[in-house]
Coordinates of C-alpha atoms in Angstrom, one line a residue:
M1320 CA 138.1 100.3 107.0
G1321 CA 134.3 100.5 107.1
N1322 CA 134.4 103.5 104.8
G1323 CA 136.4 101.4 102.3
A1324 CA 133.7 98.7 102.6
I1325 CA 131.0 101.2 101.7
A1326 CA 133.0 102.4 98.8
L1327 CA 133.7 98.9 97.5
G1328 CA 130.1 98.0 98.0
A1329 CA 128.9 100.9 95.9
L1330 CA 131.4 100.0 93.2
A1331 CA 130.1 96.4 93.3
A1332 CA 126.6 97.9 92.8
G1333 CA 127.7 99.6 89.6
V1334 CA 127.6 103.1 90.9
N1335 CA 128.0 105.6 88.1
L1336 CA 128.6 108.9 89.9
V1337 CA 129.9 109.7 93.4
A1338 CA 130.0 113.2 94.8
G1339 CA 130.5 114.5 98.3
Y1340 CA 132.2 116.9 100.7
P1341 CA 134.9 115.8 103.1
G1342 CA 133.9 115.4 106.8
T1343 CA 135.0 113.0 109.5
P1344 CA 133.9 110.2 109.8
S1345 CA 132.9 109.9 106.1
S1346 CA 135.9 111.2 104.2
E1347 CA 137.6 107.9 103.2
I1348 CA 134.7 106.7 101.2
I1349 CA 135.5 108.9 98.2
E1350 CA 139.2 108.5 98.8
T1351 CA 138.8 104.7 98.5
I1352 CA 136.8 105.0 95.3
S1353 CA 139.5 107.2 93.7
H1354 CA 141.8 104.2 93.9
Y1355 CA 139.5 102.3 91.4
P1356 CA 139.1 104.6 88.4
H1357 CA 137.3 103.1 85.4
D1358 CA 135.3 104.2 82.5
G1359 CA 131.7 105.1 83.3
L1360 CA 132.4 106.4 86.8
H1361 CA 132.5 110.1 87.6
L1362 CA 133.9 111.1 91.0
E1363 CA 134.1 114.5 92.6
W1364 CA 134.6 116.5 95.7
S1365 CA 131.9 119.0 95.3
V1366 CA 132.1 122.5 96.8
N1367 CA 129.6 121.6 99.5
E1368 CA 127.1 118.9 100.3
K1369 CA 124.2 120.7 98.7
A1370 CA 126.0 120.9 95.4
A1371 CA 127.0 117.2 95.7
L1372 CA 123.4 116.1 96.3
E1373 CA 122.1 118.1 93.4
V1374 CA 124.8 116.7 91.0
A1375 CA 123.9 113.2 92.2
A1376 CA 120.2 113.7 91.9
A1377 CA 120.5 114.7 88.2
A1378 CA 122.5 111.5 87.6
A1379 CA 119.8 109.5 89.3
Y1380 CA 117.1 111.3 87.2
S1381 CA 119.1 109.9 84.2
G1382 CA 118.7 106.3 85.4
A1383 CA 122.3 106.1 86.7
R1384 CA 123.3 104.9 90.2
A1385 CA 124.6 107.8 92.2
M1386 CA 126.0 108.1 95.8
V1387 CA 126.6 111.2 97.9
T1388 CA 128.8 111.2 101.0
M1389 CA 129.0 113.5 103.9
K1390 CA 129.1 113.7 107.7
Q1391 CA 125.9 114.3 109.6
M1392 CA 126.4 118.0 109.8
G1393 CA 126.7 118.1 106.0
L1394 CA 123.2 116.7 105.8
N1395 CA 122.0 120.1 107.2
V1396 CA 123.6 121.8 104.2
A1397 CA 122.1 119.3 101.8
S1398 CA 118.7 119.4 103.5
D1399 CA 117.2 121.8 101.0
P1400 CA 117.6 119.6 97.9
L1401 CA 117.1 116.5 100.1
M1402 CA 113.5 117.5 101.0
S1403 CA 112.6 118.2 97.4
V1404 CA 114.2 115.1 95.8
A1405 CA 112.4 113.1 98.4
Y1406 CA 109.1 114.4 96.9
I1407 CA 110.3 114.2 93.3
G1408 CA 111.8 110.7 93.6
V1409 CA 114.5 109.2 91.3
K1410 CA 114.8 106.8 88.4
G1411 CA 118.3 105.3 89.1
G1412 CA 119.4 104.4 92.6
L1413 CA 120.3 107.4 94.8
V1414 CA 122.0 106.6 98.1
I1415 CA 122.9 109.4 100.5
V1416 CA 125.6 108.3 103.0
S1417 CA 125.4 110.5 106.1
A1418 CA 127.9 109.3 108.7
D1419 CA 126.8 110.0 112.3
D1420 CA 129.3 110.9 115.0
P1421 CA 128.2 109.8 118.5
G1422 CA 130.5 111.2 121.0
P1423 CA 130.9 113.5 119.2
I1424 CA 134.6 113.1 118.2
S1425 CA 134.9 115.7 115.5
S1426 CA 131.5 117.5 115.2
Q1427 CA 129.5 120.3 116.6
T1428 CA 126.4 118.2 117.4
E1429 CA 125.2 114.7 118.1
Q1430 CA 122.3 114.8 115.6
D1431 CA 120.8 111.6 114.4
T1432 CA 120.4 111.0 110.6
R1433 CA 117.5 108.7 111.3
R1434 CA 115.5 111.7 112.2
Y1435 CA 116.1 113.1 108.7
A1436 CA 114.7 109.9 107.3
D1437 CA 111.5 110.3 109.2
F1438 CA 111.4 114.1 108.4
C1439 CA 111.9 113.5 104.7
R1440 CA 109.9 110.3 104.6
I1441 CA 112.5 108.3 102.9
P1442 CA 114.1 104.9 103.9
V1443 CA 117.2 104.6 106.0
F1444 CA 119.7 101.8 106.4
D1445 CA 121.8 101.3 109.5
P1446 CA 124.8 98.9 109.2
S1447 CA 126.4 97.4 112.3
S1448 CA 129.8 96.4 110.9
P1449 CA 132.1 97.0 107.8
E1450 CA 131.1 93.6 106.4
E1451 CA 127.5 94.4 106.7
A1452 CA 128.0 97.9 105.3
Y1453 CA 129.5 96.3 102.1
E1454 CA 126.5 94.2 101.5
M1455 CA 123.8 96.5 102.8
I1456 CA 124.8 99.5 100.6
Q1457 CA 124.3 97.3 97.5
E1458 CA 120.8 96.5 98.7
A1459 CA 120.2 100.2 99.4
F1460 CA 120.7 100.9 95.7
A1461 CA 118.2 98.1 94.9
Y1462 CA 115.6 99.4 97.3
S1463 CA 116.1 103.0 95.9
E1464 CA 115.3 101.8 92.4
K1465 CA 112.5 99.5 93.5
Y1466 CA 110.6 102.3 95.2
S1467 CA 112.0 105.2 93.0
T1468 CA 113.1 107.1 96.1
P1469 CA 116.4 108.4 97.5
V1470 CA 117.5 106.4 100.5
L1471 CA 119.7 107.3 103.4
F1472 CA 122.6 105.2 104.6
R1473 CA 123.7 105.9 108.1
P1474 CA 127.0 104.4 109.4
T1475 CA 128.4 105.7 112.7
T1476 CA 132.0 106.5 113.5
R1477 CA 132.8 103.0 114.9
V1478 CA 131.5 101.4 111.7
C1479 CA 133.2 103.9 109.4
H1480 CA 136.6 103.4 111.1
A1481 CA 136.5 99.7 112.1
Y1482 CA 138.5 97.2 110.0
A1483 CA 137.4 93.9 108.6
S1484 CA 138.0 91.7 105.5
V1485 CA 135.4 91.6 102.7
E1486 CA 135.5 89.7 99.5
T1487 CA 135.1 91.9 96.4
P1488 CA 135.1 91.4 92.7
D1489 CA 138.4 91.6 90.8
S1490 CA 137.0 94.6 88.8
F1491 CA 134.0 96.8 88.8
A1492 CA 131.6 97.6 86.0
P1493 CA 129.3 100.6 86.0
K1494 CA 125.5 100.1 85.6
A1495 CA 124.1 100.6 82.1
Y1496 CA 121.4 103.4 82.1
E1497 CA 119.1 105.0 79.6
G1498 CA 119.9 108.6 80.1
F1499 CA 117.7 111.5 80.9
E1500 CA 114.3 111.5 79.4
R1501 CA 112.5 114.9 79.3
D1502 CA 109.3 114.7 81.4
P1503 CA 108.5 118.1 83.0
G1504 CA 105.4 116.5 84.6
R1505 CA 107.7 114.2 86.6
W1506 CA 110.9 116.2 87.2
V1507 CA 109.7 119.8 87.6
I1508 CA 108.5 120.3 91.2
F1509 CA 105.3 122.2 91.4
P1510 CA 102.8 122.5 94.3
R1511 CA 100.3 120.3 92.6
L1512 CA 103.0 117.6 92.0
S1513 CA 104.2 117.9 95.5
Y1514 CA 100.7 117.4 96.8
I1515 CA 100.2 114.3 94.7
N1516 CA 103.6 112.8 95.5
H1517 CA 103.2 113.4 99.2
G1518 CA 100.3 111.1 99.2
K1519 CA 102.2 108.5 97.2
M1520 CA 105.2 108.7 99.6
E1521 CA 103.0 107.9 102.6
A1522 CA 101.4 105.0 100.8
R1523 CA 104.7 103.8 99.6
N1524 CA 106.2 103.9 103.1
V1525 CA 103.6 101.5 104.4
E1526 CA 104.6 99.1 101.7
V1527 CA 108.3 99.7 102.3
G1528 CA 107.8 99.1 106.0
R1529 CA 106.2 95.7 105.2
D1530 CA 109.0 94.9 102.8
F1531 CA 111.6 95.8 105.5
S1532 CA 109.9 93.3 107.8
S1533 CA 111.5 90.5 105.8
F1534 CA 114.8 92.4 105.2
R1535 CA 117.6 90.0 106.0
F1536 CA 119.5 92.4 108.3
N1537 CA 116.5 92.8 110.6
T1538 CA 117.1 89.7 112.8
V1539 CA 116.1 87.9 116.0
E1540 CA 118.5 85.8 118.0
G1541 CA 118.4 83.9 121.2
E1542 CA 115.7 81.9 123.0
A1543 CA 112.1 82.8 123.5
S1544 CA 112.1 85.0 126.6
E1545 CA 110.0 87.5 128.4
K1546 CA 112.9 89.9 128.1
A1547 CA 114.3 91.3 124.9
V1548 CA 116.9 93.7 123.9
V1549 CA 116.3 95.8 120.7
T1550 CA 119.3 97.4 119.2
S1551 CA 120.8 98.8 116.0
G1552 CA 124.0 99.8 114.3
V1553 CA 127.3 99.3 116.1
S1554 CA 125.4 98.9 119.4
Y1555 CA 124.3 95.5 118.1
T1556 CA 127.9 94.2 118.0
Y1557 CA 128.5 95.6 121.5
V1558 CA 125.3 93.9 122.9
K1559 CA 126.1 90.7 121.1
E1560 CA 129.6 90.7 122.7
C1561 CA 128.1 91.3 126.1
L1562 CA 125.6 88.5 125.8
K1563 CA 128.1 85.8 124.8
G1564 CA 127.3 82.7 126.9
H1565 CA 124.1 84.2 128.2
E1566 CA 121.0 82.7 126.5
G1567 CA 118.3 84.1 128.7
V1568 CA 117.4 87.0 126.5
R1569 CA 116.1 87.6 123.0
L1570 CA 118.3 89.9 120.9
I1571 CA 116.5 91.9 118.2
R1572 CA 118.3 94.0 115.6
I1573 CA 116.7 96.8 113.6
A1574 CA 118.7 97.6 110.5
T1575 CA 116.0 99.8 108.8
A1576 CA 114.7 102.2 111.4
F1577 CA 112.4 104.0 108.9
P1578 CA 109.9 103.1 107.6
F1579 CA 109.7 101.0 110.8
P1580 CA 109.3 97.3 110.1
E1581 CA 106.3 97.0 112.3
D1582 CA 105.2 93.5 111.2
F1583 CA 108.7 92.3 112.0
I1584 CA 108.9 93.8 115.5
L1585 CA 105.4 92.6 116.4
K1586 CA 106.4 89.0 115.6
A1587 CA 109.8 89.4 117.3
L1588 CA 108.1 90.6 120.5
E1589 CA 105.6 87.8 120.8
G1590 CA 105.7 86.6 124.4
V1591 CA 108.0 89.4 125.5
K1592 CA 107.0 91.5 128.5
E1593 CA 110.0 93.8 128.9
V1594 CA 112.1 95.5 126.2
L1595 CA 115.4 97.3 126.6
C1596 CA 116.4 99.6 123.7
I1597 CA 120.1 100.2 123.3
E1598 CA 120.9 102.6 120.5
E1599 CA 123.2 105.6 119.9
L1600 CA 122.1 109.2 119.6
S1601 CA 118.3 109.6 119.8
P1602 CA 115.7 107.1 121.1
F1603 CA 114.4 106.6 117.6
I1604 CA 113.7 102.8 117.8
E1605 CA 112.5 103.1 121.4
E1606 CA 109.8 105.6 120.2
Q1607 CA 108.8 103.4 117.3
I1608 CA 108.3 100.5 119.7
L1609 CA 106.3 102.6 122.1
K1610 CA 104.1 103.7 119.2
A1611 CA 103.6 100.0 118.1
A1612 CA 102.9 99.0 121.6
G1613 CA 100.2 101.7 122.0
K1614 CA 98.7 101.0 118.5
H1615 CA 98.4 97.2 119.1
H1616 CA 97.7 97.4 122.9
L1617 CA 100.7 95.4 123.9
A1618 CA 101.3 94.7 127.6
L1619 CA 104.9 95.8 127.2
R1620 CA 107.3 97.6 129.4
V1621 CA 109.8 99.6 127.3
S1622 CA 113.0 101.1 128.7
G1623 CA 115.9 102.8 127.2
K1624 CA 116.9 106.5 126.9
L1625 CA 113.5 107.8 127.8
D1626 CA 113.5 106.4 131.3
G1627 CA 117.2 107.0 131.9
S1628 CA 118.3 103.3 131.5
V1629 CA 120.5 104.3 128.6
P1630 CA 122.4 107.7 128.4
H1631 CA 121.1 110.1 125.8
N1632 CA 124.6 111.5 124.9
G1633 CA 127.9 110.0 123.9
E1634 CA 129.0 106.8 122.3
N1635 CA 128.0 103.3 123.4
S1636 CA 130.7 100.7 124.2
V1637 CA 130.9 97.1 125.3
E1638 CA 131.7 98.3 128.8
L1639 CA 128.7 100.7 128.9
C1640 CA 126.4 98.1 127.5
T1641 CA 127.6 95.5 130.0
G1642 CA 126.5 97.6 132.9
I1643 CA 123.1 98.5 131.3
L1644 CA 122.4 94.8 130.5
N1645 CA 123.4 93.6 133.9
T1646 CA 120.9 95.9 135.5
F1647 CA 118.1 95.0 133.0
L1648 CA 118.6 91.3 133.2
G1649 CA 119.4 91.2 137.0
V1650 CA 122.4 88.9 136.2
R1651 CA 126.0 89.2 135.3
T1652 CA 126.4 88.8 131.5
G1653 CA 129.1 86.8 129.9
Y1654 CA 131.4 89.7 129.1
D1655 CA 134.3 90.0 131.5
Q1656 CA 135.3 93.5 131.9
R1657 CA 139.0 94.0 132.6
D1658 CA 140.0 95.7 135.8
L1659 CA 141.9 98.7 134.6
S1660 CA 141.8 100.7 137.8
D1661 CA 145.6 100.6 138.2
A1662 CA 146.3 101.6 134.5
P1663 CA 148.1 104.9 134.1
A1664 CA 146.0 107.9 133.1
L1665 CA 145.9 108.6 129.4
P1666 CA 148.0 111.6 128.3
V1667 CA 146.0 114.9 127.9
R1668 CA 146.2 115.9 124.2
P1669 CA 144.1 119.0 123.6
P1670 CA 143.5 119.8 119.9
V1671 CA 146.2 122.3 118.8
L1672 CA 147.5 123.7 115.5
C1673 CA 150.4 121.7 114.1
A1674 CA 153.9 122.9 114.7
G1675 CA 154.8 125.2 111.9
C1676 CA 151.1 125.7 110.8
P1677 CA 151.0 129.0 109.0
H1678 CA 147.5 129.7 110.5
R1679 CA 149.3 130.3 113.8
A1680 CA 151.3 133.1 112.2
S1681 CA 148.0 134.6 110.7
F1682 CA 146.3 134.6 114.0
Y1683 CA 149.3 136.1 115.7
A1684 CA 149.7 138.8 113.2
V1685 CA 146.1 139.9 113.7
K1686 CA 146.5 139.7 117.4
K1687 CA 149.6 141.9 117.4
A1688 CA 148.1 144.4 115.0
M1689 CA 144.9 144.8 117.0
K1690 CA 146.7 145.1 120.4
G1691 CA 145.0 148.0 122.3
R1692 CA 142.0 148.1 119.9
K1693 CA 138.6 146.7 120.5
A1694 CA 138.1 143.8 118.1
V1695 CA 136.1 140.6 117.8
F1696 CA 137.3 137.4 116.0
C1697 CA 134.7 135.1 114.4
G1698 CA 136.1 131.6 113.6
D1699 CA 134.8 128.9 111.4
I1700 CA 134.9 125.1 111.0
G1701 CA 138.2 123.5 110.2
C1702 CA 141.8 123.9 111.4
Y1703 CA 141.3 127.5 112.1
T1704 CA 138.9 126.7 114.9
L1705 CA 142.0 125.7 116.8
G1706 CA 142.9 129.4 116.9
N1707 CA 140.8 129.5 120.0
A1708 CA 143.5 127.6 122.0
M1709 CA 145.6 129.5 124.5
P1710 CA 147.8 131.4 124.2
L1711 CA 146.5 132.6 120.8
D1712 CA 142.9 132.9 122.1
M1713 CA 141.7 134.3 118.7
V1714 CA 138.3 132.7 118.2
D1715 CA 135.4 134.4 119.9
T1716 CA 132.6 132.6 118.0
C1717 CA 132.2 129.4 115.9
L1718 CA 128.9 128.2 114.8
C1719 CA 128.9 126.2 111.5
M1720 CA 130.5 126.2 108.1
G1721 CA 130.8 129.7 106.6
A1722 CA 129.0 131.3 109.5
G1723 CA 132.1 133.2 110.7
I1724 CA 131.7 135.6 107.8
T1725 CA 128.1 136.4 108.4
M1726 CA 128.4 136.5 112.2
A1727 CA 131.1 139.1 111.8
Q1728 CA 128.6 141.1 109.9
G1729 CA 126.0 140.8 112.6
L1730 CA 128.5 141.8 115.3
S1731 CA 129.7 144.8 113.2
H1732 CA 126.2 146.1 112.8
M1733 CA 125.5 146.0 116.5
N1734 CA 129.0 147.0 117.8
R1735 CA 130.1 150.0 115.7
D1736 CA 133.1 150.7 118.0
T1737 CA 134.6 147.2 117.4
V1738 CA 136.7 145.9 114.5
S1739 CA 135.1 142.7 113.3
F1740 CA 137.2 139.9 111.8
A1741 CA 136.1 136.7 110.2
F1742 CA 138.6 133.8 109.7
V1743 CA 137.8 131.2 107.1
G1744 CA 139.9 128.6 105.3
D1745 CA 140.2 128.2 101.5
S1746 CA 138.1 125.1 101.3
T1747 CA 135.3 126.5 103.5
F1748 CA 135.4 129.7 101.5
F1749 CA 134.3 127.7 98.4
A1750 CA 132.0 125.5 100.5
S1751 CA 129.8 128.2 102.1
G1752 CA 131.9 131.3 102.5
M1753 CA 131.2 133.1 99.2
T1754 CA 127.5 133.6 99.9
G1755 CA 128.4 135.4 103.2
V1756 CA 130.8 137.7 101.3
V1757 CA 128.1 138.7 98.8
N1758 CA 125.8 139.4 101.8
A1759 CA 128.5 141.6 103.4
V1760 CA 129.1 143.7 100.3
Y1761 CA 125.5 144.0 99.4
N1762 CA 124.4 145.0 103.0
E1763 CA 127.4 147.4 103.5
A1764 CA 129.0 145.5 106.4
D1765 CA 132.1 146.8 108.1
M1766 CA 134.4 143.9 108.5
I1767 CA 137.8 142.3 107.7
L1768 CA 137.7 138.9 106.0
C1769 CA 140.8 136.8 106.7
V1770 CA 141.1 133.9 104.3
L1771 CA 143.6 131.4 105.7
D1772 CA 144.7 129.8 102.4
N1773 CA 146.9 126.8 102.8
S1774 CA 145.9 125.3 99.4
T1775 CA 144.2 122.2 100.8
T1776 CA 141.4 120.8 102.9
A1777 CA 143.7 120.0 105.8
M1778 CA 141.6 118.8 108.7
T1779 CA 139.8 116.1 106.9
G1780 CA 142.8 114.6 105.0
H1781 CA 144.1 117.1 102.3
Q1782 CA 141.3 116.7 99.8
P1783 CA 141.5 119.0 96.7
H1784 CA 139.1 121.9 96.2
P1785 CA 138.5 124.4 93.4
G1786 CA 141.5 126.4 94.5
T1787 CA 144.0 123.6 94.3
G1788 CA 144.1 123.0 90.6
R1789 CA 143.2 119.3 90.4
N1790 CA 140.1 117.2 90.8
M1791 CA 139.2 113.7 91.9
M1792 CA 139.1 112.5 88.3
G1793 CA 142.9 113.0 88.3
N1794 CA 142.8 116.0 86.0
V1795 CA 144.8 119.2 86.4
V1796 CA 142.2 122.0 86.1
E1797 CA 142.1 125.8 86.2
K1798 CA 142.4 127.1 89.7
V1799 CA 139.6 129.2 91.0
N1800 CA 141.4 132.3 92.2
I1801 CA 140.1 133.5 95.6
E1802 CA 141.3 137.1 95.0
K1803 CA 139.5 137.4 91.7
V1804 CA 136.4 135.9 93.2
L1805 CA 136.5 138.6 95.9
E1806 CA 137.1 141.2 93.2
G1807 CA 134.1 139.9 91.3
I1808 CA 131.9 140.1 94.3
G1809 CA 132.9 143.7 94.8
V1810 CA 135.4 143.7 97.7
K1811 CA 137.4 146.9 97.1
K1812 CA 140.5 146.2 99.3
I1813 CA 142.1 142.8 99.0
V1814 CA 145.6 142.2 100.3
T1815 CA 147.5 138.9 99.8
V1816 CA 150.4 138.3 102.2
D1817 CA 152.6 135.4 103.5
P1818 CA 151.7 135.0 107.2
L1819 CA 155.2 133.8 107.9
A1820 CA 156.4 137.3 106.9
L1821 CA 155.2 138.5 110.2
E1822 CA 156.0 142.2 110.0
D1823 CA 154.4 142.5 106.5
S1824 CA 151.3 140.7 107.8
I1825 CA 150.9 142.9 110.8
R1826 CA 151.2 146.0 108.6
A1827 CA 148.5 144.6 106.2
V1828 CA 146.1 144.1 109.1
Q1829 CA 146.8 147.6 110.5
E1830 CA 146.2 149.1 107.1
C1831 CA 142.9 147.3 106.7
A1832 CA 141.8 148.2 110.2
E1833 CA 142.1 151.9 109.3
E1834 CA 139.5 151.6 106.5
T1835 CA 135.8 150.8 106.4
G1836 CA 133.6 148.5 104.5
V1837 CA 134.4 144.9 103.5
R1838 CA 138.2 144.3 103.3
A1839 CA 139.9 141.1 102.8
I1840 CA 143.4 139.7 103.7
I1841 CA 144.4 136.5 102.1
F1842 CA 147.0 134.8 104.3
K1843 CA 148.6 132.5 101.8
S1844 CA 151.1 129.8 102.8
P1845 CA 151.0 126.0 102.1
C1846 CA 149.9 123.5 104.8
V1847 CA 152.9 122.3 106.7
A1848 CA 151.7 118.7 106.5
I1849 CA 152.2 118.6 102.7
T1850 CA 155.1 121.1 102.1
K1851 CA 158.0 120.5 104.4
P1852 CA 160.6 123.3 104.8
E1853 CA 164.3 122.5 104.3
K1854 CA 165.6 123.7 107.7
K1855 CA 164.5 123.4 111.3
C1856 CA 164.9 126.1 113.9
A1857 CA 167.6 126.1 116.6
I1858 CA 168.4 128.1 119.7
D1859 CA 171.7 129.9 120.3
T1860 CA 172.0 129.2 124.0
A1861 CA 174.5 132.0 124.4
K1862 CA 171.9 134.5 123.3
C1863 CA 168.8 132.9 124.9
V1864 CA 167.9 134.6 128.2
N1865 CA 165.2 132.0 128.9
C1866 CA 162.4 134.6 129.0
K1867 CA 160.0 132.0 127.4
K1868 CA 158.3 134.7 125.4
C1869 CA 158.2 132.4 122.4
I1870 CA 156.2 129.8 124.4
R1871 CA 153.9 132.3 126.0
E1872 CA 153.1 134.1 122.7
I1873 CA 152.4 131.5 120.1
G1874 CA 152.1 128.1 121.9
C1875 CA 153.9 126.1 119.2
P1876 CA 154.1 122.4 120.3
A1877 CA 157.7 122.3 119.1
L1878 CA 158.7 124.8 121.8
I1879 CA 159.3 122.9 125.0
T1880 CA 161.3 123.2 128.1
V1881 CA 164.2 120.9 129.1
D1882 CA 165.5 121.2 132.6
G1883 CA 163.7 124.5 132.9
R1884 CA 165.2 126.0 129.7
V1885 CA 163.5 126.7 126.4
A1886 CA 164.3 124.1 123.8
I1887 CA 163.1 123.1 120.3
D1888 CA 161.8 119.6 119.7
R1889 CA 163.4 118.7 116.4
N1890 CA 160.9 115.9 115.8
L1891 CA 158.1 118.5 115.7
C1892 CA 159.8 121.7 114.4
A1893 CA 158.8 122.5 110.8
G1894 CA 161.2 125.4 110.5
C1895 CA 158.6 128.0 109.9
G1896 CA 160.6 130.6 111.8
L1897 CA 157.7 132.3 113.4
C1898 CA 159.4 132.0 116.8
S1899 CA 162.5 133.7 115.5
H1900 CA 160.4 136.8 114.9
I1901 CA 159.3 136.8 118.5
C1902 CA 162.5 136.2 120.3
P1903 CA 163.6 139.5 121.8
T1904 CA 167.3 138.6 121.8
G1905 CA 167.6 137.0 118.3
A1906 CA 168.5 133.7 119.9
I1907 CA 166.3 131.6 117.5
G1908 CA 167.4 131.1 114.0
G1909 CA 167.8 128.5 111.2
E1910 CA 169.4 125.2 112.0
Q1911 CA 173.2 125.3 111.9

């Protein structure tokens, strides 16, 4: 997998410290590194991306090689230290892997990490395949140290999750480093230092741009032609596939979008009159070429996203690129697209909570307790976002990590007649939820916090977090107790309940709803994907009246109909028993 190639490439580069926060499509990088423990390597899942970058920056200040991993949304969280460390610089190599998600497949936005490189004024590397990612990340460490700057490494989903073979060393050795040397004039950010370093950064970037003009992954292929295609990342592999057997076009690949390799592109475009830019997410390279064309008075027609030749949103693909290239070149390219018009439609698979997920019971308990009362339900990022699906319909807002808690506060201040709920998972509570709870207590909010604690980070692959009692170094550690954290913050009423004990849960919600101030309910039950119950549920057909209330109320995917009658799919049922609490005739019980 591409993420594995990135991990192995970092290990081959002698990385000393790796920190990150799980987020698709980047999560497998740290998971892969955990399979190669050795002395001199520290590995951690940090509580959020900001903490991860700050830990890694300190390692790089010490001369060590450090890597941070996250998805593109996480870079927003890390942007505060990112901007400052860009000005301060580093001593050892610091590579920040921010995996972009065109599509998007599992993200709130289609933001482009290359924009952050320009905004922060630091270099960015853009691999087009797993093999290339393995080699390029080693060079990213070298460039980081050569220019004493953090660098961004930006794979996209189809690079992260593609598979390829790479040759790696039999073992890995961490880089030797000097350790931290006290130098307040270098490491303590002050306005005067920032002013001086800003000038140095701009001068350095001119030099880096020239250096990138000879970078081996910035390439030109094909015959001299008046038409050229400029591309990057995984789009390069798509375009190359489309152009097989078609020699009438020059193919230019940009692997380092910032600082832009201007000398390289000017040479590559000699004799070219028309350029088509094919890239995912923003028209970053297209804009750079337009700038270069204006600056050097090139008689060049540039097309891409800005003139509508390439769509702004969504992923590229071989099929999409084929159509775009055929129009640009006025010919049929070598790629033969299969006629799939008679293929059956793909099954519709809307995202849904797993069968037996305790979160379903938590949402249902709140829903039942609040029946007839005016209430608003603020969701968050993670499995609990899926509480929005019918028939639960229990997520009214969802913005970003941890925002459910603070949005519930805003709604409570403006809607005094409404009971405001915030749902957050245990991992997200540690990542960015605690700050919101402090804000709620301090500013006298009136809200009920529901922590859906399943003792893992479920949606991204069951990574440990401070509440699980183990870390990525393989050590058993003291659990950080959410209830005690809430007590320490000043939450006066905290109730812990098993959501699968439905009546107890409903009662807990009703009690909290009668009070004011910040109240918390910890719905604690392990994730069904890692803790399997012993029995499955079964239906006593003699008692079942086929009212379908179980299906209508909770929407568990294990509840199906067979020949018009309610049945339980034994392949999906996890035996949680929530449906047995709902059945009005007591027809559902444990397996016989």
